[in-house]
Amino acid sequence: MDYRSNYVPKTKKVNYKIVVPFLFVLALLIVYGIHALRPKPVENQEQFAFCRMTPEESRSVIKKNLTDNVIEFSDYGVYGQSLGLYGADYQVTTADPFNGRTVFLTNLCTGTEQVFLMGSELDAKIPMNALDPGFYIIEVSVGFERSRLIADEKMDEVFHATSRSGEAREVRLIANKNLFNTDEETIMDQHYAFLDVKNTQIDANTYDVVLDPSGLYDDMGMILHGSEFKDFVESKEMYRMAEAIEAQLTSAGYKVKIVREKDKPRDTNDVNGRIHAGYLADAKYYVNLTMLQQPYPKETGASIIYSSHATSRMASTIAKQLEAQTTLELFDYGSHEGIVQTSKVDGYDNNAKIREAGGRFTGAGVLEAFREWNTFAKDSNRGMQGTVIEFGYIEDAKTYETWFAEFDQIAKAVADGIAIELAS
């Protein structure tokens, strides 16, 4: 066999149409792999800081206040201007494990501490108006010790207390373990809860109180004006009263919205109703104004009705102002005059207006019929504190006379009572 020693094999040409795209894809995969293996950056691109400190100073303060002695909370929300923190998912008919416990709020800006009892009533939690501006850690009493509050998932929501001359307390509830973490350092390994409180200008469409003057309901085409007696027509007189109360509160710096027009019918429930208008206004208080006829003999006197899940504080304040400033008779309930807690049906408020105004904390949109009408309120964690003011029975001669003779005094007394609650 003849072997040729000077044979040189032919070299294959590189097919650049294949190799170049391959190398490009390989480079992309390498870059992606490096990126995936690197620690994930902190969610907050801007490093969080508080109390006019730098981010570094803020992280240093947070590190000094960390502890493994923690307790978890599962739910939260506002009723009126009371912020509730709940140890379990909130249920209207079930007592929460945090009821009766003490909450300690330490302001990291000033070092001061504010202490509140987490009452069983919805308006006996943390009063947002009472919080000074600052950044707070939250502790809850557990036996004779304090435990830092943590959440099982991230939380970040802003609430507002009532305003005054356009300015209100803004309370931001934050639970996010990445809040102070950086690429280089992990500060928190759990969702510790904080309150970030500041003064802020409120939105033009946000209100403190909505007033609902009874009457002018559309009942399948029939317009209902409410109680009528002589020259008294409930729809007209309650609107007139709402305007007078609105003027008093507005002059004091509060924002008030009347949830129906003077001569245009509007129903209470559903997405076009009065209560929904209150939710859209982010109102803290819902006040219904009404006058009864007189279905039973010898029944006289005004009543202020409040939720079975709230304290009597606001109702009592309005009643005391009416008693002090007018001769309008208050209904005698025995141990107290003029105030009454609405009864319950299966643990829910029997008074539908008070119940449906309070969001999920009073079971709005839960009971039959209201499930279809008020689905917008069923899951709302911003409940309006509802109050119904029954000015009495118009067919009672003294009530009739007092209404017209002391109309301005009655309006001022109600407004003063509401204002005291708003400022508390």
CSV table of C-alpha atoms in Angstrom, one decimal:
chain,number,residue,atom,x,y,z
A,1,MET,CA,0.0,0.0,0.0
A,2,ASP,CA,1.4,3.3,-1.0
A,3,TYR,CA,1.4,5.9,1.9
A,4,ARG,CA,2.0,9.5,1.0
A,5,SER,CA,4.1,11.1,3.8
A,6,ASN,CA,3.5,14.6,2.6
A,7,TYR,CA,-0.3,14.4,3.0
A,8,VAL,CA,-1.9,17.3,4.9
A,9,PRO,CA,-5.6,16.8,5.9
A,10,LYS,CA,-7.9,19.5,4.8
A,11,THR,CA,-9.2,21.8,7.6
A,12,LYS,CA,-13.0,22.3,8.0
A,13,LYS,CA,-14.3,25.7,7.6
A,14,VAL,CA,-16.1,27.2,10.6
A,15,ASN,CA,-19.8,27.8,9.9
A,16,TYR,CA,-20.2,31.2,11.5
A,17,LYS,CA,-24.0,31.2,10.8
A,18,ILE,CA,-24.3,28.5,13.5
A,19,VAL,CA,-21.5,29.2,15.9
A,20,VAL,CA,-22.1,33.0,16.5
A,21,PRO,CA,-25.8,32.6,17.5
A,22,PHE,CA,-24.8,29.6,19.7
A,23,LEU,CA,-22.2,31.6,21.5
A,24,PHE,CA,-24.6,34.5,21.9
A,25,VAL,CA,-27.2,32.2,23.5
A,26,LEU,CA,-24.6,30.6,25.7
A,27,ALA,CA,-23.5,34.1,26.9
A,28,LEU,CA,-27.1,35.0,27.8
A,29,LEU,CA,-27.5,31.8,29.7
A,30,ILE,CA,-24.3,32.5,31.7
A,31,VAL,CA,-25.4,36.0,32.5
A,32,TYR,CA,-28.9,34.8,33.6
A,33,GLY,CA,-27.4,32.1,35.7
A,34,ILE,CA,-25.1,34.5,37.5
A,35,HIS,CA,-28.0,36.9,38.1
A,36,ALA,CA,-30.2,34.1,39.4
A,37,LEU,CA,-27.6,33.0,41.9
A,38,ARG,CA,-26.9,36.4,43.2
A,39,PRO,CA,-28.9,37.6,46.3
A,40,LYS,CA,-32.1,39.2,45.3
A,41,PRO,CA,-32.1,43.0,45.8
A,42,VAL,CA,-34.2,44.6,48.5
A,43,GLU,CA,-37.8,45.3,47.3
A,44,ASN,CA,-37.5,48.9,48.3
A,45,GLN,CA,-35.1,50.5,45.8
A,46,GLU,CA,-35.1,53.6,47.9
A,47,GLN,CA,-33.7,52.7,51.3
A,48,PHE,CA,-36.3,53.2,54.1
A,49,ALA,CA,-35.6,55.8,56.8
A,50,PHE,CA,-37.6,57.5,59.5
A,51,CYS,CA,-37.4,60.3,62.1
A,52,ARG,CA,-35.2,62.4,59.7
A,53,MET,CA,-32.4,59.8,60.2
A,54,THR,CA,-30.3,58.5,57.4
A,55,PRO,CA,-31.0,54.9,56.2
A,56,GLU,CA,-27.9,53.8,58.0
A,57,GLU,CA,-29.0,55.4,61.3
A,58,SER,CA,-32.5,54.0,60.9
A,59,ARG,CA,-31.1,50.5,60.4
A,60,SER,CA,-28.9,50.9,63.5
A,61,VAL,CA,-31.9,51.8,65.6
A,62,ILE,CA,-34.0,48.9,64.3
A,63,LYS,CA,-31.2,46.4,65.0
A,64,LYS,CA,-31.1,47.6,68.7
A,65,ASN,CA,-34.8,46.9,69.0
A,66,LEU,CA,-35.0,43.4,67.5
A,67,THR,CA,-36.2,40.5,69.7
A,68,ASP,CA,-37.1,36.9,69.3
A,69,ASN,CA,-40.0,37.4,71.7
A,70,VAL,CA,-42.7,37.8,69.2
A,71,ILE,CA,-46.5,37.3,68.7
A,72,GLU,CA,-48.3,37.0,65.4
A,73,PHE,CA,-51.3,39.0,64.4
A,74,SER,CA,-53.5,38.0,61.5
A,75,ASP,CA,-55.9,40.8,60.8
A,76,TYR,CA,-56.4,44.6,61.0
A,77,GLY,CA,-58.7,47.5,60.1
A,78,VAL,CA,-60.3,50.7,61.2
A,79,TYR,CA,-63.8,51.3,62.6
A,80,GLY,CA,-64.4,55.1,62.8
A,81,GLN,CA,-60.9,56.2,63.6
A,82,SER,CA,-60.0,53.3,65.9
A,83,LEU,CA,-57.3,51.0,64.5
A,84,GLY,CA,-57.8,47.4,65.5
A,85,LEU,CA,-55.1,44.7,65.4
A,86,TYR,CA,-56.5,41.2,65.7
A,87,GLY,CA,-54.8,38.0,66.8
A,88,ALA,CA,-57.0,35.9,64.5
A,89,ASP,CA,-58.9,36.4,61.3
A,90,TYR,CA,-61.7,38.8,62.4
A,91,GLN,CA,-65.2,37.2,62.9
A,92,VAL,CA,-68.1,39.3,63.9
A,93,THR,CA,-69.5,36.7,66.3
A,94,THR,CA,-66.2,35.5,67.8
A,95,ALA,CA,-64.2,37.2,70.5
A,96,ASP,CA,-60.6,37.9,69.3
A,97,PRO,CA,-57.6,36.6,71.3
A,98,PHE,CA,-56.2,40.2,71.5
A,99,ASN,CA,-59.3,41.5,73.3
A,100,GLY,CA,-58.4,42.8,76.8
A,101,ARG,CA,-54.6,42.9,76.0
A,102,THR,CA,-52.5,45.9,76.4
A,103,VAL,CA,-50.7,47.4,73.4
A,104,PHE,CA,-47.5,49.3,73.8
A,105,LEU,CA,-46.4,51.7,71.1
A,106,THR,CA,-42.9,53.1,71.3
A,107,ASN,CA,-42.0,56.0,69.2
A,108,LEU,CA,-38.5,55.5,67.9
A,109,CYS,CA,-38.3,59.2,67.0
A,110,THR,CA,-38.8,60.5,70.6
A,111,GLY,CA,-38.4,57.4,72.8
A,112,THR,CA,-41.9,58.1,74.3
A,113,GLU,CA,-44.4,55.3,74.8
A,114,GLN,CA,-48.2,55.3,74.4
A,115,VAL,CA,-50.2,52.5,76.0
A,116,PHE,CA,-53.7,51.4,75.0
A,117,LEU,CA,-56.1,48.7,76.0
A,118,MET,CA,-57.3,46.6,73.1
A,119,GLY,CA,-61.0,46.6,74.1
A,120,SER,CA,-63.6,44.2,72.8
A,121,GLU,CA,-65.6,47.0,71.3
A,122,LEU,CA,-64.6,48.2,67.8
A,123,ASP,CA,-64.1,51.8,68.8
A,124,ALA,CA,-62.0,50.9,71.8
A,125,LYS,CA,-58.8,49.9,70.0
A,126,ILE,CA,-55.9,52.3,69.0
A,127,PRO,CA,-57.2,55.9,68.6
A,128,MET,CA,-55.4,57.2,65.6
A,129,ASN,CA,-56.0,60.8,66.5
A,130,ALA,CA,-54.1,60.3,69.7
A,131,LEU,CA,-50.9,59.2,68.0
A,132,ASP,CA,-48.1,61.7,67.7
A,133,PRO,CA,-46.1,61.8,64.5
A,134,GLY,CA,-43.3,59.3,64.5
A,135,PHE,CA,-42.3,55.7,63.8
A,136,TYR,CA,-43.6,53.1,66.3
A,137,ILE,CA,-42.7,49.6,67.2
A,138,ILE,CA,-45.7,47.6,68.4
A,139,GLU,CA,-45.7,45.3,71.4
A,140,VAL,CA,-48.6,43.3,72.9
A,141,SER,CA,-48.9,42.0,76.5
A,142,VAL,CA,-48.5,38.3,76.9
A,143,GLY,CA,-48.9,37.4,80.5
A,144,PHE,CA,-46.4,39.6,82.4
A,145,GLU,CA,-44.2,40.1,79.3
A,146,ARG,CA,-44.3,42.1,76.1
A,147,SER,CA,-44.0,40.5,72.7
A,148,ARG,CA,-43.2,42.3,69.4
A,149,LEU,CA,-46.0,42.1,66.9
A,150,ILE,CA,-45.2,40.2,63.6
A,151,ALA,CA,-47.3,39.2,60.6
A,152,ASP,CA,-47.2,36.0,58.7
A,153,GLU,CA,-47.2,37.9,55.4
A,154,LYS,CA,-46.4,41.4,54.2
A,155,MET,CA,-48.8,44.2,55.1
A,156,ASP,CA,-48.7,47.8,54.0
A,157,GLU,CA,-51.8,49.9,54.2
A,158,VAL,CA,-52.5,53.6,55.0
A,159,PHE,CA,-55.4,54.9,57.1
A,160,HIS,CA,-56.4,58.4,58.1
A,161,ALA,CA,-58.0,59.8,61.2
A,162,THR,CA,-60.4,62.6,61.0
A,163,SER,CA,-59.2,65.8,59.5
A,164,ARG,CA,-59.1,69.4,60.8
A,165,SER,CA,-58.8,72.2,58.3
A,166,GLY,CA,-57.7,69.9,55.6
A,167,GLU,CA,-55.0,68.1,57.6
A,168,ALA,CA,-55.2,64.7,59.2
A,169,ARG,CA,-53.1,62.0,60.9
A,170,GLU,CA,-51.9,59.4,58.4
A,171,VAL,CA,-51.3,56.0,59.9
A,172,ARG,CA,-49.4,53.5,57.8
A,173,LEU,CA,-49.3,50.0,59.1
A,174,ILE,CA,-46.2,48.2,57.7
A,175,ALA,CA,-45.1,44.6,58.2
A,176,ASN,CA,-42.2,43.7,55.8
A,177,LYS,CA,-39.0,41.9,56.7
A,178,ASN,CA,-37.3,43.5,53.7
A,179,LEU,CA,-38.1,47.1,54.8
A,180,PHE,CA,-34.5,47.7,56.2
A,181,ASN,CA,-32.6,44.9,54.4
A,182,THR,CA,-29.9,45.8,51.9
A,183,ASP,CA,-27.9,43.7,49.4
A,184,GLU,CA,-25.1,43.5,51.9
A,185,GLU,CA,-27.0,43.1,55.2
A,186,THR,CA,-30.2,41.3,56.4
A,187,ILE,CA,-31.6,43.3,59.3
A,188,MET,CA,-34.9,41.4,59.9
A,189,ASP,CA,-35.8,37.8,59.2
A,190,GLN,CA,-39.5,38.2,60.1
A,191,HIS,CA,-42.3,40.6,59.2
A,192,TYR,CA,-42.1,42.9,62.2
A,193,ALA,CA,-45.0,45.4,62.4
A,194,PHE,CA,-44.6,49.1,62.6
A,195,LEU,CA,-46.8,52.2,62.6
A,196,ASP,CA,-45.5,55.2,60.5
A,197,VAL,CA,-47.5,58.2,61.6
A,198,LYS,CA,-47.4,61.7,60.0
A,199,ASN,CA,-49.6,64.7,59.3
A,200,THR,CA,-50.8,65.0,55.8
A,201,GLN,CA,-53.2,66.9,53.6
A,202,ILE,CA,-56.3,64.9,52.8
A,203,ASP,CA,-57.7,64.2,49.4
A,204,ALA,CA,-60.5,66.5,48.2
A,205,ASN,CA,-62.9,63.5,47.9
A,206,THR,CA,-62.2,62.3,51.5
A,207,TYR,CA,-64.7,63.2,54.3
A,208,ASP,CA,-64.9,62.8,58.0
A,209,VAL,CA,-68.7,62.4,58.4
A,210,VAL,CA,-71.6,61.6,56.2
A,211,LEU,CA,-75.0,62.7,57.2
A,212,ASP,CA,-78.0,60.7,56.0
A,213,PRO,CA,-81.3,62.7,56.4
A,214,SER,CA,-84.2,60.2,56.3
A,215,GLY,CA,-87.0,60.4,53.8
A,216,LEU,CA,-87.1,60.6,50.0
A,217,TYR,CA,-86.7,56.9,49.5
A,218,ASP,CA,-87.8,55.3,46.2
A,219,ASP,CA,-89.9,52.3,46.9
A,220,MET,CA,-90.6,50.7,43.5
A,221,GLY,CA,-91.6,54.1,42.1
A,222,MET,CA,-93.4,55.3,45.1
A,223,ILE,CA,-91.5,58.2,46.8
A,224,LEU,CA,-91.6,57.9,50.6
A,225,HIS,CA,-91.2,61.2,52.5
A,226,GLY,CA,-91.2,59.6,56.0
A,227,SER,CA,-93.2,60.9,59.0
A,228,GLU,CA,-95.7,63.7,58.3
A,229,PHE,CA,-97.7,65.7,60.8
A,230,LYS,CA,-99.3,69.1,60.2
A,231,ASP,CA,-96.6,71.1,58.5
A,232,PHE,CA,-93.8,68.7,59.4
A,233,VAL,CA,-92.5,66.5,56.6
A,234,GLU,CA,-89.6,64.3,57.6
A,235,SER,CA,-87.7,64.4,54.3
A,236,LYS,CA,-87.6,68.2,54.3
A,237,GLU,CA,-86.9,68.7,58.0
A,238,MET,CA,-84.2,66.1,58.2
A,239,TYR,CA,-82.4,67.6,55.2
A,240,ARG,CA,-82.7,71.1,56.8
A,241,MET,CA,-81.2,69.6,60.0
A,242,ALA,CA,-78.4,68.0,58.0
A,243,GLU,CA,-77.5,71.3,56.4
A,244,ALA,CA,-77.5,73.0,59.8
A,245,ILE,CA,-75.2,70.3,61.3
A,246,GLU,CA,-73.0,70.4,58.3
A,247,ALA,CA,-72.5,74.2,58.6
A,248,GLN,CA,-71.6,73.8,62.3
A,249,LEU,CA,-69.0,71.1,61.7
A,250,THR,CA,-67.6,72.7,58.6
A,251,SER,CA,-67.0,75.9,60.5
A,252,ALA,CA,-65.0,73.8,63.0
A,253,GLY,CA,-62.7,72.6,60.2
A,254,TYR,CA,-64.3,69.2,59.6
A,255,LYS,CA,-65.4,67.7,56.2
A,256,VAL,CA,-69.0,66.7,56.0
A,257,LYS,CA,-71.0,65.2,53.2
A,258,ILE,CA,-74.8,64.9,52.9
A,259,VAL,CA,-75.5,61.7,51.1
A,260,ARG,CA,-78.7,62.7,49.3
A,261,GLU,CA,-79.9,65.8,47.5
A,262,LYS,CA,-82.6,68.0,48.8
A,263,ASP,CA,-85.3,67.0,46.4
A,264,LYS,CA,-84.0,63.9,44.7
A,265,PRO,CA,-84.8,60.4,46.0
A,266,ARG,CA,-82.0,58.0,46.9
A,267,ASP,CA,-82.2,54.6,48.4
A,268,THR,CA,-80.0,53.5,51.4
A,269,ASN,CA,-78.4,50.4,50.0
A,270,ASP,CA,-76.8,49.1,46.7
A,271,VAL,CA,-74.1,50.7,44.7
A,272,ASN,CA,-76.1,53.9,44.0
A,273,GLY,CA,-77.2,54.2,47.6
A,274,ARG,CA,-76.4,56.5,50.5
A,275,ILE,CA,-74.3,54.0,52.4
A,276,HIS,CA,-72.1,53.3,49.4
A,277,ALA,CA,-71.6,57.1,49.0
A,278,GLY,CA,-70.1,57.0,52.6
A,279,TYR,CA,-67.7,54.3,51.7
A,280,LEU,CA,-66.6,56.1,48.5
A,281,ALA,CA,-66.0,59.2,50.7
A,282,ASP,CA,-63.7,57.2,53.0
A,283,ALA,CA,-65.9,58.6,55.8
A,284,LYS,CA,-65.2,57.7,59.4
A,285,TYR,CA,-68.7,58.3,60.7
A,286,TYR,CA,-72.2,57.7,59.4
A,287,VAL,CA,-75.0,59.6,61.1
A,288,ASN,CA,-78.6,59.0,60.2
A,289,LEU,CA,-81.2,61.6,61.1
A,290,THR,CA,-84.8,60.6,61.6
A,291,MET,CA,-88.1,61.5,63.3
A,292,LEU,CA,-90.6,58.8,64.3
A,293,GLN,CA,-94.4,59.3,64.0
A,294,GLN,CA,-95.9,57.8,67.2
A,295,PRO,CA,-97.0,54.2,66.8
A,296,TYR,CA,-97.5,53.6,70.5
A,297,PRO,CA,-99.3,55.7,73.1
A,298,LYS,CA,-97.2,57.7,75.7
A,299,GLU,CA,-93.9,57.1,73.9
A,300,THR,CA,-91.9,60.3,73.8
A,301,GLY,CA,-88.3,61.4,73.7
A,302,ALA,CA,-85.3,61.3,71.5
A,303,SER,CA,-83.0,58.2,71.2
A,304,ILE,CA,-79.4,57.9,70.0
A,305,ILE,CA,-78.8,54.4,68.7
A,306,TYR,CA,-75.4,52.8,68.5
A,307,SER,CA,-73.8,49.5,67.4
A,308,SER,CA,-73.9,46.5,69.7
A,309,HIS,CA,-70.2,46.1,68.8
A,310,ALA,CA,-69.2,49.6,69.9
A,311,THR,CA,-69.1,51.6,73.1
A,312,SER,CA,-71.8,54.1,74.0
A,313,ARG,CA,-69.3,57.0,74.1
A,314,MET,CA,-70.4,58.9,71.0
A,315,ALA,CA,-74.2,58.3,71.6
A,316,SER,CA,-73.8,59.4,75.2
A,317,THR,CA,-71.9,62.6,74.2
A,318,ILE,CA,-74.7,63.6,71.7
A,319,ALA,CA,-77.4,62.9,74.3
A,320,LYS,CA,-75.6,65.0,76.9
A,321,GLN,CA,-75.3,67.9,74.5
A,322,LEU,CA,-79.0,67.7,73.6
A,323,GLU,CA,-79.9,67.6,77.3
A,324,ALA,CA,-77.6,70.6,78.1
A,325,GLN,CA,-78.5,72.8,75.2
A,326,THR,CA,-82.1,72.1,74.5
A,327,THR,CA,-85.4,71.1,76.2
A,328,LEU,CA,-85.9,68.2,73.7
A,329,GLU,CA,-87.0,65.3,75.8
A,330,LEU,CA,-84.8,62.2,75.8
A,331,PHE,CA,-86.4,58.7,75.9
A,332,ASP,CA,-86.2,57.2,79.3
A,333,TYR,CA,-84.6,53.8,79.1
A,334,GLY,CA,-84.4,53.4,82.9
A,335,SER,CA,-80.7,53.4,83.9
A,336,HIS,CA,-79.9,56.0,81.2
A,337,GLU,CA,-81.7,58.5,79.1
A,338,GLY,CA,-81.6,59.0,75.4
A,339,ILE,CA,-79.1,56.2,74.3
A,340,VAL,CA,-79.8,52.6,73.3
A,341,GLN,CA,-77.7,49.9,71.8
A,342,THR,CA,-79.2,48.2,68.8
A,343,SER,CA,-80.4,44.7,69.4
A,344,LYS,CA,-78.7,41.7,67.7
A,345,VAL,CA,-79.8,39.1,65.2
A,346,ASP,CA,-77.5,36.0,65.3
A,347,GLY,CA,-74.8,38.2,66.7
A,348,TYR,CA,-75.2,41.0,64.1
A,349,ASP,CA,-76.6,44.5,64.6
A,350,ASN,CA,-80.3,44.5,64.1
A,351,ASN,CA,-80.3,48.1,62.9
A,352,ALA,CA,-79.5,47.7,59.2
A,353,LYS,CA,-78.1,51.2,58.7
A,354,ILE,CA,-75.6,50.9,61.5
A,355,ARG,CA,-74.6,47.3,60.5
A,356,GLU,CA,-74.2,48.1,56.7
A,357,ALA,CA,-72.1,51.2,57.4
A,358,GLY,CA,-69.5,49.3,59.5
A,359,GLY,CA,-67.9,47.2,56.8
A,360,ARG,CA,-66.9,43.6,57.6
A,361,PHE,CA,-66.5,44.5,61.3
A,362,THR,CA,-70.2,44.7,61.8
A,363,GLY,CA,-71.1,42.1,59.1
A,364,ALA,CA,-72.1,44.4,56.2
A,365,GLY,CA,-73.3,42.6,53.1
A,366,VAL,CA,-73.7,39.3,55.0
A,367,LEU,CA,-77.3,38.9,55.9
A,368,GLU,CA,-79.9,37.9,53.4
A,369,ALA,CA,-80.9,40.6,50.8
A,370,PHE,CA,-78.0,42.7,51.8
A,371,ARG,CA,-75.6,40.1,50.3
A,372,GLU,CA,-76.7,41.3,46.8
A,373,TRP,CA,-77.1,45.0,47.6
A,374,ASN,CA,-73.9,45.7,49.6
A,375,THR,CA,-71.2,43.3,48.3
A,376,PHE,CA,-68.9,46.4,48.2
A,377,ALA,CA,-69.0,46.6,52.0
A,378,LYS,CA,-68.6,42.9,52.8
A,379,ASP,CA,-64.8,42.8,52.8
A,380,SER,CA,-64.1,46.4,53.6
A,381,ASN,CA,-61.7,46.9,56.5
A,382,ARG,CA,-62.7,50.6,56.7
A,383,GLY,CA,-65.9,50.6,58.6
A,384,MET,CA,-67.9,53.8,59.4
A,385,GLN,CA,-69.0,54.1,63.0
A,386,GLY,CA,-72.7,54.3,62.6
A,387,THR,CA,-75.2,56.3,64.8
A,388,VAL,CA,-78.9,56.8,64.3
A,389,ILE,CA,-80.5,59.9,65.9
A,390,GLU,CA,-84.2,59.6,66.4
A,391,PHE,CA,-85.3,63.1,67.4
A,392,GLY,CA,-88.5,61.7,69.0
A,393,TYR,CA,-92.1,61.3,68.0
A,394,ILE,CA,-93.5,64.2,66.0
A,395,GLU,CA,-97.1,63.7,67.0
A,396,ASP,CA,-96.1,64.4,70.6
A,397,ALA,CA,-97.1,68.0,71.2
A,398,LYS,CA,-94.0,69.0,73.1
A,399,THR,CA,-91.6,67.4,70.6
A,400,TYR,CA,-93.4,69.2,67.7
A,401,GLU,CA,-93.2,72.5,69.5
A,402,THR,CA,-89.6,72.1,70.6
A,403,TRP,CA,-88.5,71.0,67.1
A,404,PHE,CA,-89.5,74.3,65.5
A,405,ALA,CA,-88.8,76.6,68.5
A,406,GLU,CA,-85.3,75.2,69.2
A,407,PHE,CA,-84.2,74.0,65.8
A,408,ASP,CA,-80.9,75.9,65.8
A,409,GLN,CA,-80.1,74.8,69.3
A,410,ILE,CA,-80.8,71.1,68.4
A,411,ALA,CA,-78.5,71.3,65.4
A,412,LYS,CA,-75.7,72.9,67.4
A,413,ALA,CA,-76.1,70.3,70.2
A,414,VAL,CA,-75.8,67.4,67.7
A,415,ALA,CA,-72.9,69.0,65.9
A,416,ASP,CA,-71.1,69.6,69.2
A,417,GLY,CA,-71.6,66.0,70.3
A,418,ILE,CA,-70.2,64.8,66.9
A,419,ALA,CA,-67.3,67.2,67.1
A,420,ILE,CA,-66.3,66.0,70.6
A,421,GLU,CA,-66.1,62.4,69.2
A,422,LEU,CA,-64.1,63.6,66.1
A,423,ALA,CA,-61.5,65.3,68.3
A,424,SER,CA,-61.2,62.4,70.7
